[in-house]
Coordinates of C-alpha atoms and ligand atoms in Angstrom, one line a residue:
X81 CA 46.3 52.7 149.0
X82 CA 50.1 52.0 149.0
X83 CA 52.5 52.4 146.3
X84 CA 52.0 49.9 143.9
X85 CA 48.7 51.8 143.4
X86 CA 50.9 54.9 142.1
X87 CA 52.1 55.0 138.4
X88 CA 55.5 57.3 138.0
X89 CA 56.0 59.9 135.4
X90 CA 59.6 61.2 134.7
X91 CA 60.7 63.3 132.1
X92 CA 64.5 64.9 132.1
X93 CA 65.9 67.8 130.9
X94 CA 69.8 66.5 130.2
X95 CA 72.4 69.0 130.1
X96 CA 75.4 68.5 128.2
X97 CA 78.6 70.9 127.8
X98 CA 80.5 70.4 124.3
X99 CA 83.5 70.0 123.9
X100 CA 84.4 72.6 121.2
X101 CA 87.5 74.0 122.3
X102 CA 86.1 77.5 122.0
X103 CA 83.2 79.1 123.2
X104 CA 79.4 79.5 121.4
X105 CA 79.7 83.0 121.0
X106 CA 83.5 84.0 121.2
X107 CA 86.7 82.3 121.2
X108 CA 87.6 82.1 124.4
X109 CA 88.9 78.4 125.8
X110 CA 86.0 76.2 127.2
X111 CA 89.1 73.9 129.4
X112 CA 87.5 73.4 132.8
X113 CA 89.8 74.7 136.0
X114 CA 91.2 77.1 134.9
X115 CA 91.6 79.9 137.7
X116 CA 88.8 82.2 137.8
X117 CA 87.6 84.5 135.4
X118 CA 90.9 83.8 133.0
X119 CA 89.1 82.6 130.5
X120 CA 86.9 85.4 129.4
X121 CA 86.6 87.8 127.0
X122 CA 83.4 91.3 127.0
X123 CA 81.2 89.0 124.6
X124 CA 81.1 86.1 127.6
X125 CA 81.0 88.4 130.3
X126 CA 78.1 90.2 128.6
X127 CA 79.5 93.8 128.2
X128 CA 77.2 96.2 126.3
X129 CA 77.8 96.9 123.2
X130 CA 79.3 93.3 122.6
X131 CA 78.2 91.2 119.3
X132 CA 78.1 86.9 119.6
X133 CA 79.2 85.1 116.7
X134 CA 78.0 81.5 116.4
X135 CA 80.2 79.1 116.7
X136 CA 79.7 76.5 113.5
X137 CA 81.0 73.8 115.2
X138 CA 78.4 74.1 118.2
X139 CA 75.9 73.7 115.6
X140 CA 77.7 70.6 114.1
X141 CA 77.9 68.8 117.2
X142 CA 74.5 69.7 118.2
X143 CA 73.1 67.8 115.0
X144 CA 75.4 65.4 115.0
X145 CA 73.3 64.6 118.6
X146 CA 70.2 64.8 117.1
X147 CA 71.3 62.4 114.1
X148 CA 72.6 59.9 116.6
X149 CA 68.8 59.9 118.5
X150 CA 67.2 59.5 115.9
X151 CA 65.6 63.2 115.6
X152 CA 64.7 65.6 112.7
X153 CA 66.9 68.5 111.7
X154 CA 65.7 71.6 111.3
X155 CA 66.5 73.0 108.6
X156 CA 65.6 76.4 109.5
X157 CA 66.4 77.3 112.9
X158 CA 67.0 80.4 115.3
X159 CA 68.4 81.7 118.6
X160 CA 66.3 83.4 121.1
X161 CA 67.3 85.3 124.7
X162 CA 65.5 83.6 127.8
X163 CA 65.6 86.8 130.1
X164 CA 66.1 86.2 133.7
X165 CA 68.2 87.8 136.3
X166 CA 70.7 86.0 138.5
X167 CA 74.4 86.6 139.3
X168 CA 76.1 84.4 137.2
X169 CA 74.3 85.9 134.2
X170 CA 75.8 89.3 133.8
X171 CA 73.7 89.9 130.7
X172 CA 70.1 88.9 132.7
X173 CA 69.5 86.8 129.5
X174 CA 70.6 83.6 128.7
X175 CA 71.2 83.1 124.2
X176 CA 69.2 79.8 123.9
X177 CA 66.4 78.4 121.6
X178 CA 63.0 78.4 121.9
X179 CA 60.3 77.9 119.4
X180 CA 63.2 76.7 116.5
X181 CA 65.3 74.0 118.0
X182 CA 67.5 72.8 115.5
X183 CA 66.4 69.2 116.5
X184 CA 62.9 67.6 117.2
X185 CA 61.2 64.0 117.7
X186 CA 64.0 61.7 118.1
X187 CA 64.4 58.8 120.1
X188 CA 66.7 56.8 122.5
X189 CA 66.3 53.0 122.8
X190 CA 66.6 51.3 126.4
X191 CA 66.9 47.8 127.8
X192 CA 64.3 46.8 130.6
X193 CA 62.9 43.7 131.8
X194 CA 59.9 43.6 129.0
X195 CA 62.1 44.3 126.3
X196 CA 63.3 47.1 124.5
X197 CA 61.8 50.4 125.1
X198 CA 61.4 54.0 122.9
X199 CA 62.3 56.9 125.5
X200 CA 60.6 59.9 123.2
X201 CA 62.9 63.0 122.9
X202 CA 60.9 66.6 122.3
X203 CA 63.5 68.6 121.4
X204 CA 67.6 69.4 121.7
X205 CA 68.2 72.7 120.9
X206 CA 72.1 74.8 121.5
X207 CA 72.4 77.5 124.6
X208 CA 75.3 79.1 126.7
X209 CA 76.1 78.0 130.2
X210 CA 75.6 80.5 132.8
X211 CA 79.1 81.3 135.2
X212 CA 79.4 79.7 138.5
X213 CA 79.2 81.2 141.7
X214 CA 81.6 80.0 144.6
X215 CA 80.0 80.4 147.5
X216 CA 82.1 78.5 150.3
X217 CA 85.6 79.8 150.0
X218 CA 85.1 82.9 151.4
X219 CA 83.3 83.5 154.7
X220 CA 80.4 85.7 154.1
X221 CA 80.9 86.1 150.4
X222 CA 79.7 85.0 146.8
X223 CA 82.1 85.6 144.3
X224 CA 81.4 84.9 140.5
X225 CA 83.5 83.0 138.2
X226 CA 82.6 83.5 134.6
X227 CA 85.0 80.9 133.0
X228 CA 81.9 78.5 132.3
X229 CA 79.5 81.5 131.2
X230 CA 79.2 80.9 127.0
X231 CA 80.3 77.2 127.3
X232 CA 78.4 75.8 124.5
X233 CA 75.5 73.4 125.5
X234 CA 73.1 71.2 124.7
X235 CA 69.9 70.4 126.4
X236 CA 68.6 67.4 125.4
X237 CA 64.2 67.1 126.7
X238 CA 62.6 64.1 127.2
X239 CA 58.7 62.8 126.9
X240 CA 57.3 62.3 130.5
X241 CA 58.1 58.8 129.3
X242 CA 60.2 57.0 132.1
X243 CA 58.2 54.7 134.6
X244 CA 60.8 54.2 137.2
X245 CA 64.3 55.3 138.4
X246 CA 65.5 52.1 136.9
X247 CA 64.8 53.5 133.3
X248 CA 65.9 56.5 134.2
X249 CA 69.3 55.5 135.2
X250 CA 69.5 53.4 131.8
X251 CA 68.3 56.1 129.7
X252 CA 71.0 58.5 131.0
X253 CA 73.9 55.9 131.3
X254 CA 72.4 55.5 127.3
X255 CA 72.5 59.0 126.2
X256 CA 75.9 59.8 127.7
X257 CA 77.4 56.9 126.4
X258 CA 75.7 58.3 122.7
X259 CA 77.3 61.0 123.6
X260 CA 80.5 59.6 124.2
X261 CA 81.4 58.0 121.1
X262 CA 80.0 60.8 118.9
X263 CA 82.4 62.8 120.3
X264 CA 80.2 66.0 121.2
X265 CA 80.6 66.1 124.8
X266 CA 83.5 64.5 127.7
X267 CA 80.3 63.9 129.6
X268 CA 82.2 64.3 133.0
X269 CA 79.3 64.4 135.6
X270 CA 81.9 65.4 138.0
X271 CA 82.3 68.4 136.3
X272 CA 79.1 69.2 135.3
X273 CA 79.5 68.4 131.6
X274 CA 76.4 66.1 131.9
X275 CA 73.5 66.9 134.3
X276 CA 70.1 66.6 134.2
X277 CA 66.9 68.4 135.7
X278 CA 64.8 65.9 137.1
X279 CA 60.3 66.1 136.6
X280 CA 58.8 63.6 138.8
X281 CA 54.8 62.8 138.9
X282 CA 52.5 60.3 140.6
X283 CA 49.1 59.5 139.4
X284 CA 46.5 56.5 140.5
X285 CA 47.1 53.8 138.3
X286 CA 44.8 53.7 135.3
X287 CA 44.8 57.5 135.2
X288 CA 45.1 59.7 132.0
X289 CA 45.5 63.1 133.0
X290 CA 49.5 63.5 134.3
X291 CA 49.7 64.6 138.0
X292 CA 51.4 67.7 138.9
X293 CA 55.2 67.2 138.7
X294 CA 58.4 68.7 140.7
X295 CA 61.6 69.3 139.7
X296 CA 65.0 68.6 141.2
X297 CA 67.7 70.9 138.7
X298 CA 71.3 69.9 138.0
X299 CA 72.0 66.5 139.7
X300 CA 74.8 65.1 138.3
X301 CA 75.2 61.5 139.7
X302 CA 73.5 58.2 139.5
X303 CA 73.4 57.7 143.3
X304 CA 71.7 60.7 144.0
X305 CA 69.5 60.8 140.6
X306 CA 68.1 56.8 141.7
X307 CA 67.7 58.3 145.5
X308 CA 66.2 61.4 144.8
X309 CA 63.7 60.0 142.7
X310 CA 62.7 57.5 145.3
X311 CA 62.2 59.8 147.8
X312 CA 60.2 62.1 145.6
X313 CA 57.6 59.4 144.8
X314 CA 57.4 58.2 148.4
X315 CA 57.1 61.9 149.4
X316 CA 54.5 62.6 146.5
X317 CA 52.3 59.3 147.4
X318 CA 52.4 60.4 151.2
X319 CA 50.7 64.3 150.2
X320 CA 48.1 62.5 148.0
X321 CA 47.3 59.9 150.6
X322 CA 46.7 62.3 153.5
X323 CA 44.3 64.0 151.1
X324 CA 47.1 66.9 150.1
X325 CA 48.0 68.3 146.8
X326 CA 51.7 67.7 145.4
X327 CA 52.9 71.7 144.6
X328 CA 54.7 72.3 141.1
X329 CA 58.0 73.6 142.3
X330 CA 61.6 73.2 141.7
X331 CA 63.2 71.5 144.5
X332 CA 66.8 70.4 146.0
X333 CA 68.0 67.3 146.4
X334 CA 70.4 67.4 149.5
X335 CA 72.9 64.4 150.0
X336 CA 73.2 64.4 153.4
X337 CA 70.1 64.3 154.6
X338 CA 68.8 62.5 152.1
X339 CA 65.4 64.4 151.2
X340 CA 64.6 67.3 149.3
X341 CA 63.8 71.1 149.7
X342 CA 61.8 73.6 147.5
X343 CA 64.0 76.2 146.0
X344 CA 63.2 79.8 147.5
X345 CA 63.3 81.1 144.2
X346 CA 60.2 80.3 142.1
X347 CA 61.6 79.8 139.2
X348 CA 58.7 78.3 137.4
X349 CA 56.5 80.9 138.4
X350 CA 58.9 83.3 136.2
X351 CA 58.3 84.3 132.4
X352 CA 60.8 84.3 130.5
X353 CA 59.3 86.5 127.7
X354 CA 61.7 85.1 124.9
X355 CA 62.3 87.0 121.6
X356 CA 64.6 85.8 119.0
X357 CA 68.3 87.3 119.7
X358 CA 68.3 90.5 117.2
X359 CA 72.4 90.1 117.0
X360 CA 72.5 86.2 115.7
X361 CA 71.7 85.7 112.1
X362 CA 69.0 82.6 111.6
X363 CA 70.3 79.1 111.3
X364 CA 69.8 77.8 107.6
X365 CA 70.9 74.0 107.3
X366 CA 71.1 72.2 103.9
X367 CA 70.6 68.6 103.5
X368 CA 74.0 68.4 102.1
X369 CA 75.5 69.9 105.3
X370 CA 73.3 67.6 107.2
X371 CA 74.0 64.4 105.2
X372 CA 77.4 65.2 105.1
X373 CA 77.4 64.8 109.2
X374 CA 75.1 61.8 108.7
X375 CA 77.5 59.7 106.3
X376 CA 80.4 60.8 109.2
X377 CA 79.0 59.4 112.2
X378 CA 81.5 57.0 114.2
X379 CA 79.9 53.3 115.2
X380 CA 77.5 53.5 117.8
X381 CA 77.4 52.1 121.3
X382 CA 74.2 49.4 120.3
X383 CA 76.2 48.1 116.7
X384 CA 79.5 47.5 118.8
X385 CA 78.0 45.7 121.1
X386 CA 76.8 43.3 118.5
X387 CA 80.0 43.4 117.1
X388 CA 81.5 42.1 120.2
X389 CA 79.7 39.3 120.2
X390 CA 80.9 37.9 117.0
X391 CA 84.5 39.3 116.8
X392 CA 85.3 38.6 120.2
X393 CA 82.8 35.9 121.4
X394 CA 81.9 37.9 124.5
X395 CA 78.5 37.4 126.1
X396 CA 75.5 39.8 125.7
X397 CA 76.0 40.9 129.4
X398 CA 79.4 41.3 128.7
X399 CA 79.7 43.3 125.7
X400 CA 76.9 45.6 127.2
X401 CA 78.8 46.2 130.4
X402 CA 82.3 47.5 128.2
X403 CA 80.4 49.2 125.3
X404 CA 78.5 51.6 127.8
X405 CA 81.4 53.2 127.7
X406 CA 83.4 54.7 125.0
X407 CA 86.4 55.2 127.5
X408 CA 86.4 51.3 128.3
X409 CA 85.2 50.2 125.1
X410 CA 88.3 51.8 123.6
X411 CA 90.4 50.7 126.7
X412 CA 89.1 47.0 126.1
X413 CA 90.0 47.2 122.3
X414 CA 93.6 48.9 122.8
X415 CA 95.0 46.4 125.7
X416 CA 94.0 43.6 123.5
X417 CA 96.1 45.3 120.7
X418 CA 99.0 44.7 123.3
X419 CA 98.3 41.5 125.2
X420 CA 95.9 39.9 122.0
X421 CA 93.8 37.8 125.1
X422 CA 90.6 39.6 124.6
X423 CA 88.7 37.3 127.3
X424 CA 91.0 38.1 130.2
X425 CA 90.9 41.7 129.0
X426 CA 87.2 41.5 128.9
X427 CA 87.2 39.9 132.4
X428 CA 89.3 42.4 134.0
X429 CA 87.1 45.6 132.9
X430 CA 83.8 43.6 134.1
X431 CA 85.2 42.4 137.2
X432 CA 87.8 44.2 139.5
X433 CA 87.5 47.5 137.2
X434 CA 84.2 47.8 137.3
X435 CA 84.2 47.4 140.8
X436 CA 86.9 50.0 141.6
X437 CA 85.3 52.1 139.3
X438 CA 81.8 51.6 141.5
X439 CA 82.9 51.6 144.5
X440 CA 85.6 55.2 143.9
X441 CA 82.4 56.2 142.2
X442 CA 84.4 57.6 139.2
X443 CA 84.0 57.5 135.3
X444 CA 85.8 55.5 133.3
X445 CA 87.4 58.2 131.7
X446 CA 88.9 59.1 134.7
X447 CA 90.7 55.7 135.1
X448 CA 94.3 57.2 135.3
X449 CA 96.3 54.3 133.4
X450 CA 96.3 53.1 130.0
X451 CA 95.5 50.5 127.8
X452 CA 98.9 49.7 127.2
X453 CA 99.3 49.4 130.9
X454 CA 96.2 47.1 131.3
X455 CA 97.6 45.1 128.2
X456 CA 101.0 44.7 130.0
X457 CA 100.0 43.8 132.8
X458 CA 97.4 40.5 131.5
X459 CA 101.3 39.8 129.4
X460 CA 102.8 39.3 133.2
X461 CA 100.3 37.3 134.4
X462 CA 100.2 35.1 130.9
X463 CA 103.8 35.0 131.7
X464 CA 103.9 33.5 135.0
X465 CA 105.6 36.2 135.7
X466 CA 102.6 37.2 138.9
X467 CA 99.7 35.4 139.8
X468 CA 96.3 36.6 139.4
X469 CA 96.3 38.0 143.0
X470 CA 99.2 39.9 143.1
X471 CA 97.8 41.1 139.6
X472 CA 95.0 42.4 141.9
X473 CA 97.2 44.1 144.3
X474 CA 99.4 45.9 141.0
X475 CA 95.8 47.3 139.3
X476 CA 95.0 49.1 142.8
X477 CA 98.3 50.3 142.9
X478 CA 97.8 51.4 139.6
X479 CA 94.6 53.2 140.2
X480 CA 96.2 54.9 142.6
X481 CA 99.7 56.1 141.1
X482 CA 99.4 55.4 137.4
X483 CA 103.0 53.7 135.9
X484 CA 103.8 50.2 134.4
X485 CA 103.1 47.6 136.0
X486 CA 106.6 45.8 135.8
X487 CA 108.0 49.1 137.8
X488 CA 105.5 48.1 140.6
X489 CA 106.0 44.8 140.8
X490 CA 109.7 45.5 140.7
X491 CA 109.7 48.1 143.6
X492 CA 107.5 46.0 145.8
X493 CA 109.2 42.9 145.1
X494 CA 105.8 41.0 143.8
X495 CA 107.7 39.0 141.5
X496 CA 106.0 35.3 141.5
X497 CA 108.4 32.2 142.9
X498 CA 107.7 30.2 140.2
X499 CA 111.7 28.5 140.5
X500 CA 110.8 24.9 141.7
X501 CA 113.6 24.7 144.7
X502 CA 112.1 27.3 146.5
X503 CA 108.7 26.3 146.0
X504 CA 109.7 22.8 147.2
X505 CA 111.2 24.1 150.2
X506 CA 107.5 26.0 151.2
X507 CA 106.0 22.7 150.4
X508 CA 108.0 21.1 152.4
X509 CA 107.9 23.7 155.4
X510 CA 104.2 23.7 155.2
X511 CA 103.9 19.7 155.2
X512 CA 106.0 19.9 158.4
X513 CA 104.1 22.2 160.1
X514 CA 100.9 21.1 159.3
X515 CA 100.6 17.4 160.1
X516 CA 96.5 17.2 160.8
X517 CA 96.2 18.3 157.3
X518 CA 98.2 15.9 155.7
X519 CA 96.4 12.9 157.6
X520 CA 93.5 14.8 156.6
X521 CA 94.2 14.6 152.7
X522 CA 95.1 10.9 153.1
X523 CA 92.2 10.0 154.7
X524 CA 89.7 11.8 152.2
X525 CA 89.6 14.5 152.4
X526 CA 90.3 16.9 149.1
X527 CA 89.7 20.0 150.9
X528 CA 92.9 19.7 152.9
X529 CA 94.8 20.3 150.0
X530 CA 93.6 23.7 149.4
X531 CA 94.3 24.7 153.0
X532 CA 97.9 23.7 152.3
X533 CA 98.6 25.4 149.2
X534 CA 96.9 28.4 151.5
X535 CA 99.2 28.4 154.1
X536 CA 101.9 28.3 151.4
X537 CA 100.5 31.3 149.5
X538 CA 100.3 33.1 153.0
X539 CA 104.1 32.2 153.7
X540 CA 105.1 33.9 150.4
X541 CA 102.9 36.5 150.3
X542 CA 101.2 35.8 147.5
X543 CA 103.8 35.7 145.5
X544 CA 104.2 31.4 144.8
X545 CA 102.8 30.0 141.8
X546 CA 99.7 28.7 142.5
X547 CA 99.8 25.3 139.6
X548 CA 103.1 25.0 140.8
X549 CA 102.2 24.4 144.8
X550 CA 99.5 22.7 144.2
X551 CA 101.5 20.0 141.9
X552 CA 104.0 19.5 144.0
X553 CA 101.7 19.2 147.2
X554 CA 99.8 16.7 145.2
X555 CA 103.4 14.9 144.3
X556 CA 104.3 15.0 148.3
X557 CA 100.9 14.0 149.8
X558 CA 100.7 10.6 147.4
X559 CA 104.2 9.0 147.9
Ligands
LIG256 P1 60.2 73.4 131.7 O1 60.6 72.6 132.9 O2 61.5 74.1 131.2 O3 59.1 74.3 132.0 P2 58.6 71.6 130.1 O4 57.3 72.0 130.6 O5 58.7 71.4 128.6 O6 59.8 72.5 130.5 O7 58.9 70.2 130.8 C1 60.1 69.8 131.0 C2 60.2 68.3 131.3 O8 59.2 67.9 132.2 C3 60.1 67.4 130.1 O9 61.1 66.5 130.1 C4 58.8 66.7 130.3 O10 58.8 65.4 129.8 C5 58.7 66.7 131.8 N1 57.3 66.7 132.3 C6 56.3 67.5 131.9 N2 55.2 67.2 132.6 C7 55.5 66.2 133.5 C8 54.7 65.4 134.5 N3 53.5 65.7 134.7 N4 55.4 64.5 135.1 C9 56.7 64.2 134.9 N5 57.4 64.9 134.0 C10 56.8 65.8 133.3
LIG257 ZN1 84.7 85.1 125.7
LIG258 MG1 62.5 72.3 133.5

């Protein structure tokens, strides 16, 4: 049998930092780098004796989540300990929820080829990150930073309802971008504010009963979600065809080598043995504290997209591609406050953007200029002041050091030629030297023509305006 035999099962655990600027339990900063162990207080590094308080607005963000995926809110809820040892925990239990999640049964809409698709949600529910041990800096050692331990969380669980890594990757691009614009979470995946544990399963197509699944914990980026998945089914098909069984274990995904490697801790094979936290009061929600959140909610990535359309006249493709993201939804809506040409704004976040963004494999938050920088800079080229390639050359540059675009295109002397002497006198120069091409033009041949106004823009760097050279070659070639 070979793969298309196979059905996939995926279900994902999605982690999510919020971005409350103090901690669940204490009011110590949650600002990621700081240097180690600064940012800690006894309740986060578990001291005896300590006592957690909530944190309201943990609770807030957490349901203004589950609103946005369409789930129920509890409206009585409770925090439990999850007791396990490890390191990073000095208090060998983790605060999180367990029976009572303060959200249930919600849903997240996805694209795919047959249409739109329900991804089911089980449950979100609030918990503390753990700290974070360093283990590379020092030969021979593990030290323990506990600036992330407390960090309030949410952990968003998914049905085993995903089919393929493609739905995987739009259901997570979906969720963060949810996330995003309801302004519960940065979602930097660099930084582990968004990361998801992974359940993968195979079973003979036409199958009920789910095959055994394995999990790959805290993979935080597309890549390696989409090639860690493929390897797992592959892997998974390949024990069941040679008459194995697939093992339910955690496992690790490593980069390099491109496969992964069970865990040598069990930790499924661990019981947690839950009880609710005896120092945390129960959660009691009203519906006026949850309609309150409800009426409150910002616009959502799906209604400005459709917005977009109308107000803007961009394509379906189009507006998807910007409203996946706050970051450049808001970039795309700013830098047409400032250059008020929302098509040339649109095609410069779909195109050479996007593809920086790809290809640097960073998040458009992290895009280091601003929208009044992206705005100025469509102005120069609206201006004539530079041509669309140099324009190319200044966003690079502006990936790379952040400032105004005029200021580079002053320092590096990018201004475009558009002053018709001296283009005349590269038209003229170019002519000379290029007297094939010109018999070539007047004997037919169009193409000719764009190999001259080539050889001009190579002359000038780039820098000569490109209606301006080809006009006046035209002029030259038919007296
Ligand atoms: P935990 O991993 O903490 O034990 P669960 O048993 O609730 O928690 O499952 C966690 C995730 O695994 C859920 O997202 C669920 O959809 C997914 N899952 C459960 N069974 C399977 C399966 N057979 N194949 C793929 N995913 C599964
Ligand atoms: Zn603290
Ligand atoms: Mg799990």
């Amino acid at each position: 049998m070979s793969r298309e035999d196979y059905e996939v099962i995926i279900g994902l655990e999605v982690h999510s930092e919020l971005s409350t600027k103090t901690k669940i339990f204490c009011s110590c900063p949650t600002t990621f780098g700081g240097s180690p162990n600064t940012q800690t207080c006894p309740i986060c590094m578990g001291m005896p004796g300590t006592l957690p308080v909530l944190n309201e607005k943990v609770v807030e963000y957490a349901v203004k989540a589950g609103l946005a995926t369409n789930c129920e809110i509890s409206r009585n809820s409770k925090n439990d300990r999850k007791n396990y040892f490890y390191p990073d925990l000095p208090k060998a239990y983790q605060i999180s929820q367990f029976d009572e999640p303060l959200c249930e049964h919600g849903y997240v809409e996805i694209d795919t080829e047959n249409g739109k698709k329900k991804i089911r949600l089980t449950r979100i529910h609030i918990e503390e990150d753990a700290g974070k041990l360093n283990h590379d800096e020092f030969a021979g050692d593990s030290l323990v930073d506990l600036n992330r331990a407390g960090v309030p969380l949410i952990e968003i669980v998914s049905e085993p309802d995903l089919r393929s890594s493609e739905e995987v990757e739009n259901y997570l691009r979906k969720l963060k971008s949810i996330l995003e614009y309801i302004e519960v979470s940065d979602c930097k995946m660099q930084e582990g504010s968004f990361r998801a544990d992974v359940n993968v399963s195979v079973r003979k197509k036409g199958e009920s009963k789910l095959g055994t699944r394995t999990e790959m914990k805290n993979m935080n980026s597309f890549r390696s979600i989409t090639r860690a998945i493929e390897y797992e089914i592959d892997r998974q098909i390949d024990v069941i065809e040679d008459g194995g069984e697939v093992e339910q274990e955690s496992l690790r995904w490593d980069d390099v080598s491109g496969k992964t490697f069970p865990m040598r801790d069990k930790e499924d094979a661990q019981d947690y043995r839950y009880f609710p936290d005896p120092d945390l009061v129960a959660i009691k929600l009203s519906d006026e504290y949850i309609e309150n959140i409800r009426k409150n909610l910002p616009e959502l990535p799906e209604s400005r997209k459709e917005r977009y359309l109308t107000q803007y006249n961009l394509s379906e493709k189009d507006a998807k591609i910007i409203t996946s993201s706050k970051y450049l939804s808001d970039l795309f809506e700013n830098a047409i406050k400032v250059c008020n040409n929302p098509k040339a704004v649109s095609n410069w976040i779909i195109s050479d953007i996007s593809r920086i963004l790809n290809e640097t494999e960073i998040d458009p938050i992290e895009i280091p200029f601003d929208s009044n920088q992206l705005g100025k800079l469509i102005i120069l080229i609206d201006k004539g002041t530079i041509s669309s390639s140099i324009a190319k050359k200044v966003l690079v540059e502006m990936f790379e050091h952040p400032r105004d675009p005029e200021d580079i295109i002053d320092e590096k002397g990018w201004v475009q030629i558009s002053d018709e002497g001296a283009i005349k006198d590269v038209v003229m120069r170019v002519l000379e030297a290029n007297p094939q091409s010109v018999a070539d033009f007047k004997g037919g041949k169009q193409k000719a023509l764009g190999f001259l106004v080539g050889q001009a823009m190579k002359e000038t760097r780039g820098k000569a305006n490109p209606q301006m050279l080809n006009q006046m070659f035209l002029e030259e070639l038919n007296k």
